[in-house]
Short mmCIF file of C-alpha atoms and ligand atoms in Angstrom, two decimals:
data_model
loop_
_atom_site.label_atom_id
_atom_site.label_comp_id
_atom_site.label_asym_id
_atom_site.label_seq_id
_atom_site.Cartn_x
_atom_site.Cartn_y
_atom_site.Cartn_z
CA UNK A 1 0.00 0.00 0.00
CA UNK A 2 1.05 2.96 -0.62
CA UNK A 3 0.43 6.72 0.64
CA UNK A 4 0.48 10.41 -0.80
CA UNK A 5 3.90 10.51 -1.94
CA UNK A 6 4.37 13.89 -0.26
CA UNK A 7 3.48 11.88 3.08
CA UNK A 8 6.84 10.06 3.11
CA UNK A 9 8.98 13.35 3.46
CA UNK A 10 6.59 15.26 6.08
CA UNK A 11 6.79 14.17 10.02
CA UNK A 12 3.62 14.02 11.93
CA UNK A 13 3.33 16.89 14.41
CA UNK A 14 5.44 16.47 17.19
CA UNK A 15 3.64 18.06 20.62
CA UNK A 16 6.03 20.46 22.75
CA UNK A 17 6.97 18.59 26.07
CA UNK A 18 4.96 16.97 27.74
CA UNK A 19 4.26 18.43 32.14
CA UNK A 20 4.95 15.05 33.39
CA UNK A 21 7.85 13.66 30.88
CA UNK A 22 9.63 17.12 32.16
CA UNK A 23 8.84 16.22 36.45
CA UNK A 24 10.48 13.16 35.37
CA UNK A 25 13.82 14.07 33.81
CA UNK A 26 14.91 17.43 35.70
CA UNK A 27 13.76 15.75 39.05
CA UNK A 28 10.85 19.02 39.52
CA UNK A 29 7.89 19.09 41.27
CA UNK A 30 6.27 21.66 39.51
CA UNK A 31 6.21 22.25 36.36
CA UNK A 32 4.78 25.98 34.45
CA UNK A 33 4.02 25.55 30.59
CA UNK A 34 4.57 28.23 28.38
CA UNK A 35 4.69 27.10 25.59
CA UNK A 36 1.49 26.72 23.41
CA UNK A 37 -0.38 30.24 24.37
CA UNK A 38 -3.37 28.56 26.66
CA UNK A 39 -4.83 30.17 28.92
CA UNK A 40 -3.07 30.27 32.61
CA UNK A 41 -6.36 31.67 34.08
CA UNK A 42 -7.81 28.38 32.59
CA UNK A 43 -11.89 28.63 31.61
CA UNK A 44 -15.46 29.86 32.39
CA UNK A 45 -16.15 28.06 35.94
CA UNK A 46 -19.62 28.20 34.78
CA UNK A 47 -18.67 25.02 32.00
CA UNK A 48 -17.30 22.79 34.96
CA UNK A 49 -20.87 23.78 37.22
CA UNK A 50 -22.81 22.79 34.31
CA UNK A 51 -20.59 19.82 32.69
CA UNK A 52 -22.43 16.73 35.11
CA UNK A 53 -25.77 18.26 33.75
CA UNK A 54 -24.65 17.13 29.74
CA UNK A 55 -23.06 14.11 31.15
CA UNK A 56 -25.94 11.90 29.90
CA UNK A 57 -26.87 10.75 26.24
CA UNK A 58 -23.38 10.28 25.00
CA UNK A 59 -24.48 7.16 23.34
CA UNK A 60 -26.25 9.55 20.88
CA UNK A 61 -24.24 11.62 18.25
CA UNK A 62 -23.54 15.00 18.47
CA UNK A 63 -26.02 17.62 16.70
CA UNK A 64 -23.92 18.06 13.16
CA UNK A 65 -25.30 21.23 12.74
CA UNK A 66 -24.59 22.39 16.58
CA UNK A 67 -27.61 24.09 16.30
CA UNK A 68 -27.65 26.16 20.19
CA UNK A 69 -23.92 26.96 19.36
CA UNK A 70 -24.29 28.26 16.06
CA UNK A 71 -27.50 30.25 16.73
CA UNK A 72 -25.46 32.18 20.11
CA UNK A 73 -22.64 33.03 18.02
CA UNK A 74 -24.42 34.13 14.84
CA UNK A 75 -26.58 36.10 17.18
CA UNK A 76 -23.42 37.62 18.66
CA UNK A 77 -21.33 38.16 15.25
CA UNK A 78 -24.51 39.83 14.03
CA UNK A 79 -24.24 37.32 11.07
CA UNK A 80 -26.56 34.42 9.28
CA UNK A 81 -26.33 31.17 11.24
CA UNK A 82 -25.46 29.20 7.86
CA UNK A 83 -22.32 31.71 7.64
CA UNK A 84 -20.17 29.69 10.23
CA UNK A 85 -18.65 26.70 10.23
CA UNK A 86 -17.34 24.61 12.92
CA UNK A 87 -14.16 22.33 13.03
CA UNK A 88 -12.34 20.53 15.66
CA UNK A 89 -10.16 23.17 16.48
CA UNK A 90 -9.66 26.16 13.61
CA UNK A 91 -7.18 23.13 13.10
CA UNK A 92 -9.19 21.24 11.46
CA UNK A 93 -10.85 24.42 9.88
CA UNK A 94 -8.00 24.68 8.13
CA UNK A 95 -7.41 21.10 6.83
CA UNK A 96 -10.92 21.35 5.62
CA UNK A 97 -10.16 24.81 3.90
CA UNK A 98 -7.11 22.88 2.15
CA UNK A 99 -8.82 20.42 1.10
CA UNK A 100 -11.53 22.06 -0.67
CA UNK A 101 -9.85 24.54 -2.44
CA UNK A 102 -6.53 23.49 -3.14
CA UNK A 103 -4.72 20.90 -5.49
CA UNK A 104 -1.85 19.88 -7.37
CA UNK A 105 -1.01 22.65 -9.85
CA UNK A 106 -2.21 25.65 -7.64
CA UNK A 107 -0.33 27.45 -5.05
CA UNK A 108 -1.18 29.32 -2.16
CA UNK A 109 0.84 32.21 -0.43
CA UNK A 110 1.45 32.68 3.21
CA UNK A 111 3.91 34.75 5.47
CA UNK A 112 6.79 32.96 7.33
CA UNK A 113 7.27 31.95 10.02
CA UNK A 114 3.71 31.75 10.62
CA UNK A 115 1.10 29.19 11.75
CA UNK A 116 2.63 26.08 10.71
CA UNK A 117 -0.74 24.17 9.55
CA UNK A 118 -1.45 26.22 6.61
CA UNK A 119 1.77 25.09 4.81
CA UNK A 120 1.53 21.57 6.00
CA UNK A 121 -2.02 20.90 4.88
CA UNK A 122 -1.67 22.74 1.77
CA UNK A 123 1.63 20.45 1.06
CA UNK A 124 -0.58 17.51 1.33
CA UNK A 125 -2.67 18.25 -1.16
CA UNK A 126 -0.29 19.10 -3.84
CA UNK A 127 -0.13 22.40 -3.84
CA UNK A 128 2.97 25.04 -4.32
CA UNK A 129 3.93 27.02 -1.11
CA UNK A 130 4.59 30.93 -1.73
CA UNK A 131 6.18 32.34 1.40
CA UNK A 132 7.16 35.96 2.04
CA UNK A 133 9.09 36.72 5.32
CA UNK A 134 7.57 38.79 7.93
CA UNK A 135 9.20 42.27 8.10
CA UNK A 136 10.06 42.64 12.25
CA UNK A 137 7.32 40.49 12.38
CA UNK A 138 5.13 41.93 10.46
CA UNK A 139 3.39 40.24 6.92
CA UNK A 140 4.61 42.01 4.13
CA UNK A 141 1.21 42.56 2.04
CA UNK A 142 2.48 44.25 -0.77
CA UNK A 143 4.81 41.68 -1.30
CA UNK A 144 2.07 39.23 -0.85
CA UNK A 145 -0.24 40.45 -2.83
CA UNK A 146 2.44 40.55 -5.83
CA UNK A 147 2.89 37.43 -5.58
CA UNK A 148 -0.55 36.14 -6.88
CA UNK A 149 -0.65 34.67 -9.99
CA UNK A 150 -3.33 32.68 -12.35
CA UNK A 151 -3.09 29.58 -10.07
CA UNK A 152 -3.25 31.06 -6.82
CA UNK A 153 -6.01 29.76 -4.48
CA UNK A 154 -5.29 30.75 -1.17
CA UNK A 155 -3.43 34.40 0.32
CA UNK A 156 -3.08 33.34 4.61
CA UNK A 157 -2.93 36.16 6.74
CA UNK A 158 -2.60 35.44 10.75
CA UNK A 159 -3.20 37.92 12.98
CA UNK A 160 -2.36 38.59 15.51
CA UNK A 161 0.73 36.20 13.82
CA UNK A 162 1.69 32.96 15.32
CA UNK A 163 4.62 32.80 16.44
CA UNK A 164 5.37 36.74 16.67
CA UNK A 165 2.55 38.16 17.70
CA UNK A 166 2.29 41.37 15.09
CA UNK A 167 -1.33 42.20 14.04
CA UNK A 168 -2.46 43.24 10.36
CA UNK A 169 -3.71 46.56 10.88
CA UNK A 170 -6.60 48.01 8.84
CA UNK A 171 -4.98 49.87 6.10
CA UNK A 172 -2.79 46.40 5.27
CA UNK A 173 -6.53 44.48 5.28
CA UNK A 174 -7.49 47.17 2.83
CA UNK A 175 -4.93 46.30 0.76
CA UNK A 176 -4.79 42.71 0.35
CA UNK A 177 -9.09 42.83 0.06
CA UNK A 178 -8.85 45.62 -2.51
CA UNK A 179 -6.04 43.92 -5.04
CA UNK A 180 -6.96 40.48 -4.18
CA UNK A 181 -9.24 39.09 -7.67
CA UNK A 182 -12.11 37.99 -5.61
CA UNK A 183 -11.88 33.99 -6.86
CA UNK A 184 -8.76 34.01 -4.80
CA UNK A 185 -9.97 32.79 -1.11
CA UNK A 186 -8.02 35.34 1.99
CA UNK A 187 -8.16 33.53 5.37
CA UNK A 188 -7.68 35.68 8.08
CA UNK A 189 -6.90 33.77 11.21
CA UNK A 190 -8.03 35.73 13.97
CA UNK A 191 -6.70 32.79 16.83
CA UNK A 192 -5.82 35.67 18.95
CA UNK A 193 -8.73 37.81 18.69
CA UNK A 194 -9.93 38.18 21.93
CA UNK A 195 -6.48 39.84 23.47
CA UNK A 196 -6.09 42.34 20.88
CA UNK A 197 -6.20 46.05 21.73
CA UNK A 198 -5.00 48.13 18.74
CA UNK A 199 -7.02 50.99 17.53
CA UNK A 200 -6.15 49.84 14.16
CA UNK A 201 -7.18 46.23 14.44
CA UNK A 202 -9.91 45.53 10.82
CA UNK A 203 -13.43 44.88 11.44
CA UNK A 204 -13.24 41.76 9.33
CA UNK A 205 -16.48 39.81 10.32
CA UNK A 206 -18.09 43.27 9.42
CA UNK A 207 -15.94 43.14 5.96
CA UNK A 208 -17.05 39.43 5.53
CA UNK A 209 -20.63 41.51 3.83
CA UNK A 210 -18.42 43.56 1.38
CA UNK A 211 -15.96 40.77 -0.12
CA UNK A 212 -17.23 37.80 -0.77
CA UNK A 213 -13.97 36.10 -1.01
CA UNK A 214 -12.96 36.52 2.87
CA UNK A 215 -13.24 33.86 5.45
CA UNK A 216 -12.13 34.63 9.09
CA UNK A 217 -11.21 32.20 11.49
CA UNK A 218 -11.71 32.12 15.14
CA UNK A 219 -11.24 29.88 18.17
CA UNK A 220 -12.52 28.32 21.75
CA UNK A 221 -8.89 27.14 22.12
CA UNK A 222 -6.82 30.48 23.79
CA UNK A 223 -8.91 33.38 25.00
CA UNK A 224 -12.05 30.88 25.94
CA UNK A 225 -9.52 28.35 27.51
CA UNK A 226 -10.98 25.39 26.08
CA UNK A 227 -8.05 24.18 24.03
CA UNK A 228 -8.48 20.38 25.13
CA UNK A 229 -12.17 20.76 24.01
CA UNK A 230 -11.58 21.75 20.15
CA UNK A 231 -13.87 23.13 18.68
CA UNK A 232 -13.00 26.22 16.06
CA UNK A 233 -14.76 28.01 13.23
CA UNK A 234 -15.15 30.17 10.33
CA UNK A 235 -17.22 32.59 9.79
CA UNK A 236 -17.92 33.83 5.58
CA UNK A 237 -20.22 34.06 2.97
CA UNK A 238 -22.35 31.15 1.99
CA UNK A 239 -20.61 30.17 -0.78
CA UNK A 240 -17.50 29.25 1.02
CA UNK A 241 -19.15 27.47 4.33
CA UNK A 242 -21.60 25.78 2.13
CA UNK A 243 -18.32 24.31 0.22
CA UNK A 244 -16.53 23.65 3.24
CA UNK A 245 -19.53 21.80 5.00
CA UNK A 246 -19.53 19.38 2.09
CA UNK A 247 -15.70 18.51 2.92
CA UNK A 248 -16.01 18.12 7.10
CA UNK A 249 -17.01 15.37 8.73
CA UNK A 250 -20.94 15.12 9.66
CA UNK A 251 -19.90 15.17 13.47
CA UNK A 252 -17.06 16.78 13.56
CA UNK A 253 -17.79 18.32 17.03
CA UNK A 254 -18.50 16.30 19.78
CA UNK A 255 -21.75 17.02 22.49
CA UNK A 256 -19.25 18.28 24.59
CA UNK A 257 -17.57 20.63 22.90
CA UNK A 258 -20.18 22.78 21.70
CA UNK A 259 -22.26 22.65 25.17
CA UNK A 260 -18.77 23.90 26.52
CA UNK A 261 -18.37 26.45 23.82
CA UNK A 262 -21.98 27.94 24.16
CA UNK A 263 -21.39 28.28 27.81
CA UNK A 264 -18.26 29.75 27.80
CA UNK A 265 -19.21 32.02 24.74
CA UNK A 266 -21.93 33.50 27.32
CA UNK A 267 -19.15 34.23 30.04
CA UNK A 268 -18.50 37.25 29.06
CA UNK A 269 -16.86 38.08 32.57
CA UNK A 270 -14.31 35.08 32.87
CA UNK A 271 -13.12 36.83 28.67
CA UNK A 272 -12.74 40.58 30.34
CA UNK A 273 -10.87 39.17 32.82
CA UNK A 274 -8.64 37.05 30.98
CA UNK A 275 -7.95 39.98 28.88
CA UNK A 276 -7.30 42.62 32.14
CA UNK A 277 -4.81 40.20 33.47
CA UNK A 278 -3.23 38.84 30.10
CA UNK A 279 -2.37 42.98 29.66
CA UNK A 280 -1.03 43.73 32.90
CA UNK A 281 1.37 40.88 33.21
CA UNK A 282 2.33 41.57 29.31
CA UNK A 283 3.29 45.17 30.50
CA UNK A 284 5.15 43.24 33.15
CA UNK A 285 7.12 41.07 31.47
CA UNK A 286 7.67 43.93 28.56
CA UNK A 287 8.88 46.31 31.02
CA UNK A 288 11.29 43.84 32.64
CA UNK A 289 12.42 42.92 28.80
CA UNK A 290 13.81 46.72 28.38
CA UNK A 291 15.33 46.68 31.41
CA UNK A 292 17.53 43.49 30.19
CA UNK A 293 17.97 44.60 27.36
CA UNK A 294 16.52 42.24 25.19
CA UNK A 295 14.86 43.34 21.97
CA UNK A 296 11.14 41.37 21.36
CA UNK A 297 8.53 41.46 18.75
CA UNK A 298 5.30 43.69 19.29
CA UNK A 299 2.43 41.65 20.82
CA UNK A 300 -1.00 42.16 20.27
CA UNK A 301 -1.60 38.81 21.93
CA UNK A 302 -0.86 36.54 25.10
CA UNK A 303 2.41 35.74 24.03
CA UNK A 304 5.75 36.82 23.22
CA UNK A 305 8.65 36.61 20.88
CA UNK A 306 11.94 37.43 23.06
CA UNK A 307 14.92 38.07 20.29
CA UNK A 308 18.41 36.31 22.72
CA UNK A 309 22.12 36.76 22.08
CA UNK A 310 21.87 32.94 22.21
CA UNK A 311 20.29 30.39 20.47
CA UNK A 312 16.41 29.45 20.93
CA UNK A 313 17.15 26.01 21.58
CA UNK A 314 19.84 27.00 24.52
CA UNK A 315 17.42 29.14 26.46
CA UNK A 316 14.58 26.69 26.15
CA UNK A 317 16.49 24.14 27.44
CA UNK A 318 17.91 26.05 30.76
CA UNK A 319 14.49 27.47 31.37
CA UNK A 320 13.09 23.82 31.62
CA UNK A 321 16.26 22.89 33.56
CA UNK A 322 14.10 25.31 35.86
CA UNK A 323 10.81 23.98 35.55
CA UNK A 324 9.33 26.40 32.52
CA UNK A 325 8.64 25.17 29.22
CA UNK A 326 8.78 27.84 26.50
CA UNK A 327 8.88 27.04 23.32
CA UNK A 328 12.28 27.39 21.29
CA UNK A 329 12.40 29.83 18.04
CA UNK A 330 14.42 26.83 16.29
CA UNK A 331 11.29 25.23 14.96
CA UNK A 332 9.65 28.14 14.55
CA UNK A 333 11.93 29.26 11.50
CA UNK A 334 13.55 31.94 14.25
CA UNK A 335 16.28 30.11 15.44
CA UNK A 336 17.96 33.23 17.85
CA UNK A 337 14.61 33.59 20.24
CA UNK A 338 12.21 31.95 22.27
CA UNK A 339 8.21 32.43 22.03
CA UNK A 340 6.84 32.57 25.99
CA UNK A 341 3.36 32.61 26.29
CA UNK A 342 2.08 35.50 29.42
CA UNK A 343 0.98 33.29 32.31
CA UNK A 344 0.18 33.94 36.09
CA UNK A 345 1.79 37.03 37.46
CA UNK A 346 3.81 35.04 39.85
CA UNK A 347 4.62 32.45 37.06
CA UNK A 348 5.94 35.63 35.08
CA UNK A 349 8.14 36.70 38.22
CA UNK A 350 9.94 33.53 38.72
CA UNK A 351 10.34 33.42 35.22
CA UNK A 352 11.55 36.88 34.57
CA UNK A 353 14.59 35.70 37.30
CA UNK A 354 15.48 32.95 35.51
CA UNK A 355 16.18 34.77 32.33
CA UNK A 356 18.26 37.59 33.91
CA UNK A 357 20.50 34.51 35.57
CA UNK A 358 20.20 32.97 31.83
CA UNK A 359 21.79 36.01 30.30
CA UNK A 360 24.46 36.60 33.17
CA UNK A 361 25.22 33.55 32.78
CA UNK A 362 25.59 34.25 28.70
CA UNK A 363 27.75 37.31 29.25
CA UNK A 364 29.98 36.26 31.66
CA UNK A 365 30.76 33.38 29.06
CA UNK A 366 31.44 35.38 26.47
CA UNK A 367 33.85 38.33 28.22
C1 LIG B 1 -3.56 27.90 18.20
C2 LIG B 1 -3.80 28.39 16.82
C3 LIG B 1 -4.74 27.82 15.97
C4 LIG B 1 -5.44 26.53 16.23
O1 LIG B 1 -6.18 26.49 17.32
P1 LIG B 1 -7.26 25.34 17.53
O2 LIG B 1 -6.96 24.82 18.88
O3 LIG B 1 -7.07 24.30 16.49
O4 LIG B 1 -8.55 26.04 17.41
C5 LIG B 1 -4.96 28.38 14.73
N1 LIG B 1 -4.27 29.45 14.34
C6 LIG B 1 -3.32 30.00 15.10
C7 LIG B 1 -2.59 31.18 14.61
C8 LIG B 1 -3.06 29.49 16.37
O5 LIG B 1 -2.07 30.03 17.09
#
């Protein structure tokens, strides 16, 4: 039997470490992870009151249409119900994207480093990768937009962009929407959505009624806290969900999931507060950062990309010596950095002395 033939040169993902694997081999009782941009504040205690309650009927499949879910959050994105559509994750909204537009002898064009999955789905179904590198972090529009050509299917824009944490303001939205032919699909993956605070951040669900070629892409996963739930979506014109609903899997979200999401979309409280705390301890850590010394990229999310006189790979692995895992810049296509996601203020403290010793330690090796 034989597979793809792309499959045999691409790796299946390979998670970041794992909290017990790390206990284990540094000898730690406790461990802080960093590394994947979750929520430290965790999710809506209103989901956990109410979980026993949905507890019953799993023998019975989920609703494929997830009816309550989609009718709260079409409500709330002031859009038509049968203008979302909802993946395991806006991982698998992606894959499903992928699969139903692209194919050998097209090519799609995405920043890097960005989110990984676009290029990886995209590979497997034959089409050509165009990346552009970011500009300080940054997508270079212009440059991406230049770049389209007859068999261009998909432009990816991520924003705020994983793993630097830049935003695509409204003037560079403008752009791409207004020279982008309108057969050629833009996804905007707003992952990040929830933290962002710039006065220039695009109204793009609003935009979704002018272009007809735009699909946005949201998540439960960060903000909501319900990474280990999945559930994702999309949000466009009926065209593209009606396409994409063909392609996904009739239950692609389990009971769970969306009785999770709904509540937890309704929290509104358990969001504002995420978002209060994710700020402060961002100016925290950012403050601390210029004190060092040490240069990062702007961060219109709940992370950060910290630029080192080192390599990634060497401050990742003397932060977990410490009990943090970060994640390293290496296989993020930024090899001298590390991306740290904000967590609890005094998470963020004991972290923030680890890296001074880390880069005493640095100097005093190199003088
Ligand atoms: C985390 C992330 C996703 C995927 O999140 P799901 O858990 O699959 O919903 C998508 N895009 C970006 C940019 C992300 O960082």
């Amino acid at each position: 039997m034989t597979s793809k033939e792309v499959l045999k040169s691409m790796s299946p993902y390979k998670p970041g470490k794992q909290i017990e694997d790390v206990k284990k081999e540094y000898g730690l009782s406790r461990i802080v992870k960093l590394a994947s941009n979750e929520n430290p504040f965790g999710f809506s205690k209103k989901v956990k009151e109410e979980m026993s309650e949905w507890m019953s009927n799993l023998e019975i499949y989920p609703d494929g249409y997830s009816t309550e879910l989609r009718m709260a959050l079409a409500k709330k994105l002031d859009v038509e119900p049968d203008q979302l559509v909802f993946g395991a994750g806006s991982d698998e909204v992606i894959e499903i994207i992928c699969n139903s537009y692209l194919y050998p002898g097209t090519n799609t064009i995405m920043a890097t480093p960005t989110f990984p999955q676009y290029k990886h789905n995209a590979v497997i179904e034959g089409a050509e990768i165009v990346e552009v590198p970011l500009v300080n972090g940054y997508h270079d529009v212009k440059t991406m937009v230049a770049k389209i050509n007859k068999q261009t299917k998909i432009i990816w824009l991520c924003s705020p962009n994983n793993p630097t944490g830049c935003h695509i303001n409204q003037e560079e939205f403008d752009y791409v929407m207004s020279h982008c032919p309108s057969d050629i699909l833009v996804v905007f993956d707003e992952a990040y959505y929830e933290y962002v605070d710039a006065d220039d951040y695009p109204d793009t669900i609003k935009a979704i009624g002018q272009y007809e070629n735009l699909i946005v892409l949201r998540t439960f996963s960060k903000a909501y806290g319900l990474a280990g739930l999945r559930v994702g979506y999309g949000v466009a014109n009926e065209a593209i969900t009606r396409a994409l609903n063909v392609t996904r899997g009739p239950f692609n979200t389990t009971s769970l999931s969306q009785k999770a999401a709904l509540i937890a979309l309704q929290d509104e409280t358990f969001l504002q507060e995420t978002f209060k705390k994710n700020q402060e301890n961002k100016q925290a850590f950012l403050s601390f950062l210029d004190n060092l010394g040490l240069s990062y990229d702007d961060s219109q999310t709940n992370f950060v990309f910290v630029h080192l006189p080192t390599t990634g790979d060497e401050a990742f692995e003397y932060l977990l010596s410490k009990g943090f895992i970060v994640r390293s810049g290496e296989a993020l296509g930024r090899s001298k950095g590390i991306r740290i996601t904000i967590g609890k203020k005094e998470d963020m403290e004991e972290l923030q002395s680890h890296i001074r010793e880390f880069i005493t330690l640095k100097e005093g090796e190199t003088h």
